[in-house]
Every structure is written in structure tokens, then in C-alpha cells.
């Protein structure tokens, strides 16, 4: 509650990008996860969003974060999908509904991390999020692309209560 008050206690004249980033330092990773979970659950219930088909994808984007900025530990040198080798990149993975592409789960990760490793870390989180927003686990199918394939990942999704459809 105190954090929320400090976040919204900015007059319109003080709302600058720097003030935004100053305030975002007050929000913990656990708070972001809880906020996302609560908003997602509310949207699914309020707007009757179909969860039978979910789409998962991971990508990265380049940033202009200075090389010597040691405050940001997520932007790394890696294989940029835009081919910008000279810039640091950040990865982002999204689970969205096929209906209206409503975001249900996200994860930002270091730009030098492979998509298949990110997917491996997120399979339990995807299952958990599905359980949080619906009890009908047997009716959910998550679609993902071949960048997430690995023998371990395919074995894990085979044992999951959620159905998975992937490209080979």
C-alpha cells in the first residue's frame, strides 16, 4: 500500500520519464508478478476470454543502454533478431490468449539467453498461471515455435497437464 501511494503521488507536472524510472525502483519483482496475476485473472473473468488456445513466443529487442551502465544487468550482448550486433539486447517472452491476444504471462530475461532455455524455465510458470486463472486444465493448448524445442523441453511438456502444440 505504501509503495502504491508513493507510485501515484506524482502531480501531472512532475510526470517525466526520469520520475517514472525513479518510482519503478520501488516496485519489486514479486509485486510485478502479483499485479500481472491479479489483472490477468480479473480480465479473463470480466471479459470471458477463451483460454482453450494460448500462444507463446519469445523474442528480443535492441536497446541503447550504455555499455558501461552497470545498473542494468538484463541488457546483454547477444544475437539480435534485428542484426544490431553493436547494441545490448533484452529478451521478452509472452503467453497470450488466441482471443484478442491478451497477455497472460511475461518474462524479461538477459538478451544472451537462448529461447529454449527461457521456455524451459517458463513451462512450470505457464502451468501455474493456467491453474490460477482456470480450473479446466485439460482444455488448454499452448502453441509455441521451434525455437523453444529441445529434447528436455519436449519431454517436460509431454508430462504437463496443459496440452502443447509445437513446430518441428
PDB file of N, CA, C and O in Angstrom, residues 116 119-120 123-124 127 144 148-162 164 168:
ATOM      1  N   UNK A 116      15.111 -21.508 -26.037  1.00  0.00           N
ATOM      2  CA  UNK A 116      14.767 -22.820 -25.477  1.00  0.00           C
ATOM      3  C   UNK A 116      15.046 -22.874 -23.978  1.00  0.00           C
ATOM      4  O   UNK A 116      14.303 -23.512 -23.230  1.00  0.00           O
ATOM      5  N   UNK A 119      12.169 -20.960 -22.330  1.00  0.00           N
ATOM      6  CA  UNK A 119      10.963 -21.773 -22.353  1.00  0.00           C
ATOM      7  C   UNK A 119      11.015 -22.844 -21.265  1.00  0.00           C
ATOM      8  O   UNK A 119      10.029 -23.079 -20.562  1.00  0.00           O
ATOM      9  N   UNK A 120      12.174 -23.472 -21.100  1.00  0.00           N
ATOM     10  CA  UNK A 120      12.331 -24.491 -20.055  1.00  0.00           C
ATOM     11  C   UNK A 120      12.026 -23.908 -18.677  1.00  0.00           C
ATOM     12  O   UNK A 120      11.349 -24.542 -17.858  1.00  0.00           O
ATOM     13  N   UNK A 123       7.953 -23.181 -18.441  1.00  0.00           N
ATOM     14  CA  UNK A 123       6.918 -24.224 -18.513  1.00  0.00           C
ATOM     15  C   UNK A 123       6.185 -24.365 -17.177  1.00  0.00           C
ATOM     16  O   UNK A 123       4.953 -24.362 -17.153  1.00  0.00           O
ATOM     17  N   UNK A 124       6.876 -24.438 -16.034  1.00  0.00           N
ATOM     18  CA  UNK A 124       6.141 -24.509 -14.761  1.00  0.00           C
ATOM     19  C   UNK A 124       5.312 -23.246 -14.491  1.00  0.00           C
ATOM     20  O   UNK A 124       4.200 -23.332 -13.972  1.00  0.00           O
ATOM     21  N   UNK A 127       2.110 -23.388 -16.585  1.00  0.00           N
ATOM     22  CA  UNK A 127       1.158 -24.306 -15.953  1.00  0.00           C
ATOM     23  C   UNK A 127       0.528 -23.668 -14.718  1.00  0.00           C
ATOM     24  O   UNK A 127      -0.683 -23.736 -14.521  1.00  0.00           O
ATOM     25  N   UNK A 144       3.615 -23.140 -29.501  1.00  0.00           N
ATOM     26  CA  UNK A 144       4.935 -22.499 -29.479  1.00  0.00           C
ATOM     27  C   UNK A 144       5.701 -22.851 -30.736  1.00  0.00           C
ATOM     28  O   UNK A 144       5.381 -23.814 -31.428  1.00  0.00           O
ATOM     29  N   UNK A 148      11.871 -23.000 -29.356  1.00  0.00           N
ATOM     30  CA  UNK A 148      11.760 -23.450 -27.968  1.00  0.00           C
ATOM     31  C   UNK A 148      12.030 -24.940 -27.813  1.00  0.00           C
ATOM     32  O   UNK A 148      11.991 -25.458 -26.704  1.00  0.00           O
ATOM     33  N   UNK A 149      12.274 -25.626 -28.914  1.00  0.00           N
ATOM     34  CA  UNK A 149      12.471 -27.077 -28.870  1.00  0.00           C
ATOM     35  C   UNK A 149      13.816 -27.466 -28.271  1.00  0.00           C
ATOM     36  O   UNK A 149      14.835 -26.839 -28.546  1.00  0.00           O
ATOM     37  N   UNK A 150      13.767 -28.466 -27.471  1.00  0.00           N
ATOM     38  CA  UNK A 150      14.942 -29.198 -27.002  1.00  0.00           C
ATOM     39  C   UNK A 150      14.389 -30.537 -26.526  1.00  0.00           C
ATOM     40  O   UNK A 150      13.203 -30.624 -26.173  1.00  0.00           O
ATOM     41  N   UNK A 151      15.184 -31.586 -26.507  1.00  0.00           N
ATOM     42  CA  UNK A 151      14.663 -32.880 -26.033  1.00  0.00           C
ATOM     43  C   UNK A 151      14.075 -32.787 -24.620  1.00  0.00           C
ATOM     44  O   UNK A 151      13.031 -33.363 -24.334  1.00  0.00           O
ATOM     45  N   UNK A 152      14.740 -32.030 -23.745  1.00  0.00           N
ATOM     46  CA  UNK A 152      14.256 -31.880 -22.369  1.00  0.00           C
ATOM     47  C   UNK A 152      12.918 -31.148 -22.332  1.00  0.00           C
ATOM     48  O   UNK A 152      12.010 -31.527 -21.593  1.00  0.00           O
ATOM     49  N   UNK A 153      12.793 -30.081 -23.124  1.00  0.00           N
ATOM     50  CA  UNK A 153      11.543 -29.308 -23.147  1.00  0.00           C
ATOM     51  C   UNK A 153      10.385 -30.158 -23.677  1.00  0.00           C
ATOM     52  O   UNK A 153       9.281 -30.134 -23.130  1.00  0.00           O
ATOM     53  N   UNK A 154      10.635 -30.895 -24.745  1.00  0.00           N
ATOM     54  CA  UNK A 154       9.570 -31.720 -25.315  1.00  0.00           C
ATOM     55  C   UNK A 154       9.146 -32.819 -24.342  1.00  0.00           C
ATOM     56  O   UNK A 154       7.961 -33.143 -24.248  1.00  0.00           O
ATOM     57  N   UNK A 155      10.096 -33.374 -23.613  1.00  0.00           N
ATOM     58  CA  UNK A 155       9.770 -34.378 -22.600  1.00  0.00           C
ATOM     59  C   UNK A 155       8.943 -33.754 -21.471  1.00  0.00           C
ATOM     60  O   UNK A 155       7.965 -34.338 -21.020  1.00  0.00           O
ATOM     61  N   UNK A 156       9.324 -32.549 -21.056  1.00  0.00           N
ATOM     62  CA  UNK A 156       8.615 -31.879 -19.963  1.00  0.00           C
ATOM     63  C   UNK A 156       7.185 -31.511 -20.358  1.00  0.00           C
ATOM     64  O   UNK A 156       6.256 -31.728 -19.589  1.00  0.00           O
ATOM     65  N   UNK A 157       7.008 -30.963 -21.563  1.00  0.00           N
ATOM     66  CA  UNK A 157       5.649 -30.582 -21.976  1.00  0.00           C
ATOM     67  C   UNK A 157       4.774 -31.811 -22.185  1.00  0.00           C
ATOM     68  O   UNK A 157       3.565 -31.757 -22.001  1.00  0.00           O
ATOM     69  N   UNK A 158       5.399 -32.939 -22.544  1.00  0.00           N
ATOM     70  CA  UNK A 158       4.651 -34.177 -22.716  1.00  0.00           C
ATOM     71  C   UNK A 158       4.026 -34.626 -21.394  1.00  0.00           C
ATOM     72  O   UNK A 158       2.953 -35.230 -21.382  1.00  0.00           O
ATOM     73  N   UNK A 159       4.674 -34.309 -20.278  1.00  0.00           N
ATOM     74  CA  UNK A 159       4.188 -34.704 -18.958  1.00  0.00           C
ATOM     75  C   UNK A 159       3.321 -33.633 -18.293  1.00  0.00           C
ATOM     76  O   UNK A 159       2.799 -33.863 -17.209  1.00  0.00           O
ATOM     77  N   UNK A 160       3.180 -32.510 -18.932  1.00  0.00           N
ATOM     78  CA  UNK A 160       2.436 -31.389 -18.338  1.00  0.00           C
ATOM     79  C   UNK A 160       0.924 -31.611 -18.431  1.00  0.00           C
ATOM     80  O   UNK A 160       0.442 -32.263 -19.348  1.00  0.00           O
ATOM     81  N   UNK A 161       0.151 -31.043 -17.491  1.00  0.00           N
ATOM     82  CA  UNK A 161      -1.311 -31.145 -17.576  1.00  0.00           C
ATOM     83  C   UNK A 161      -1.894 -30.270 -18.682  1.00  0.00           C
ATOM     84  O   UNK A 161      -3.057 -30.405 -19.033  1.00  0.00           O
ATOM     85  N   UNK A 162      -1.082 -29.372 -19.217  1.00  0.00           N
ATOM     86  CA  UNK A 162      -1.501 -28.499 -20.319  1.00  0.00           C
ATOM     87  C   UNK A 162      -1.072 -29.160 -21.619  1.00  0.00           C
ATOM     88  O   UNK A 162       0.005 -29.752 -21.696  1.00  0.00           O
ATOM     89  N   UNK A 164       0.374 -29.078 -25.380  1.00  0.00           N
ATOM     90  CA  UNK A 164       1.279 -28.215 -26.107  1.00  0.00           C
ATOM     91  C   UNK A 164       1.290 -28.622 -27.565  1.00  0.00           C
ATOM     92  O   UNK A 164       1.242 -29.807 -27.907  1.00  0.00           O
ATOM     93  N   UNK A 168       8.206 -28.346 -35.591  1.00  0.00           N
ATOM     94  CA  UNK A 168       9.446 -29.129 -35.578  1.00  0.00           C
ATOM     95  C   UNK A 168      10.434 -28.585 -36.598  1.00  0.00           C
ATOM     96  O   UNK A 168      10.082 -27.962 -37.536  1.00  0.00           O
TER      97      UNK A 168
END
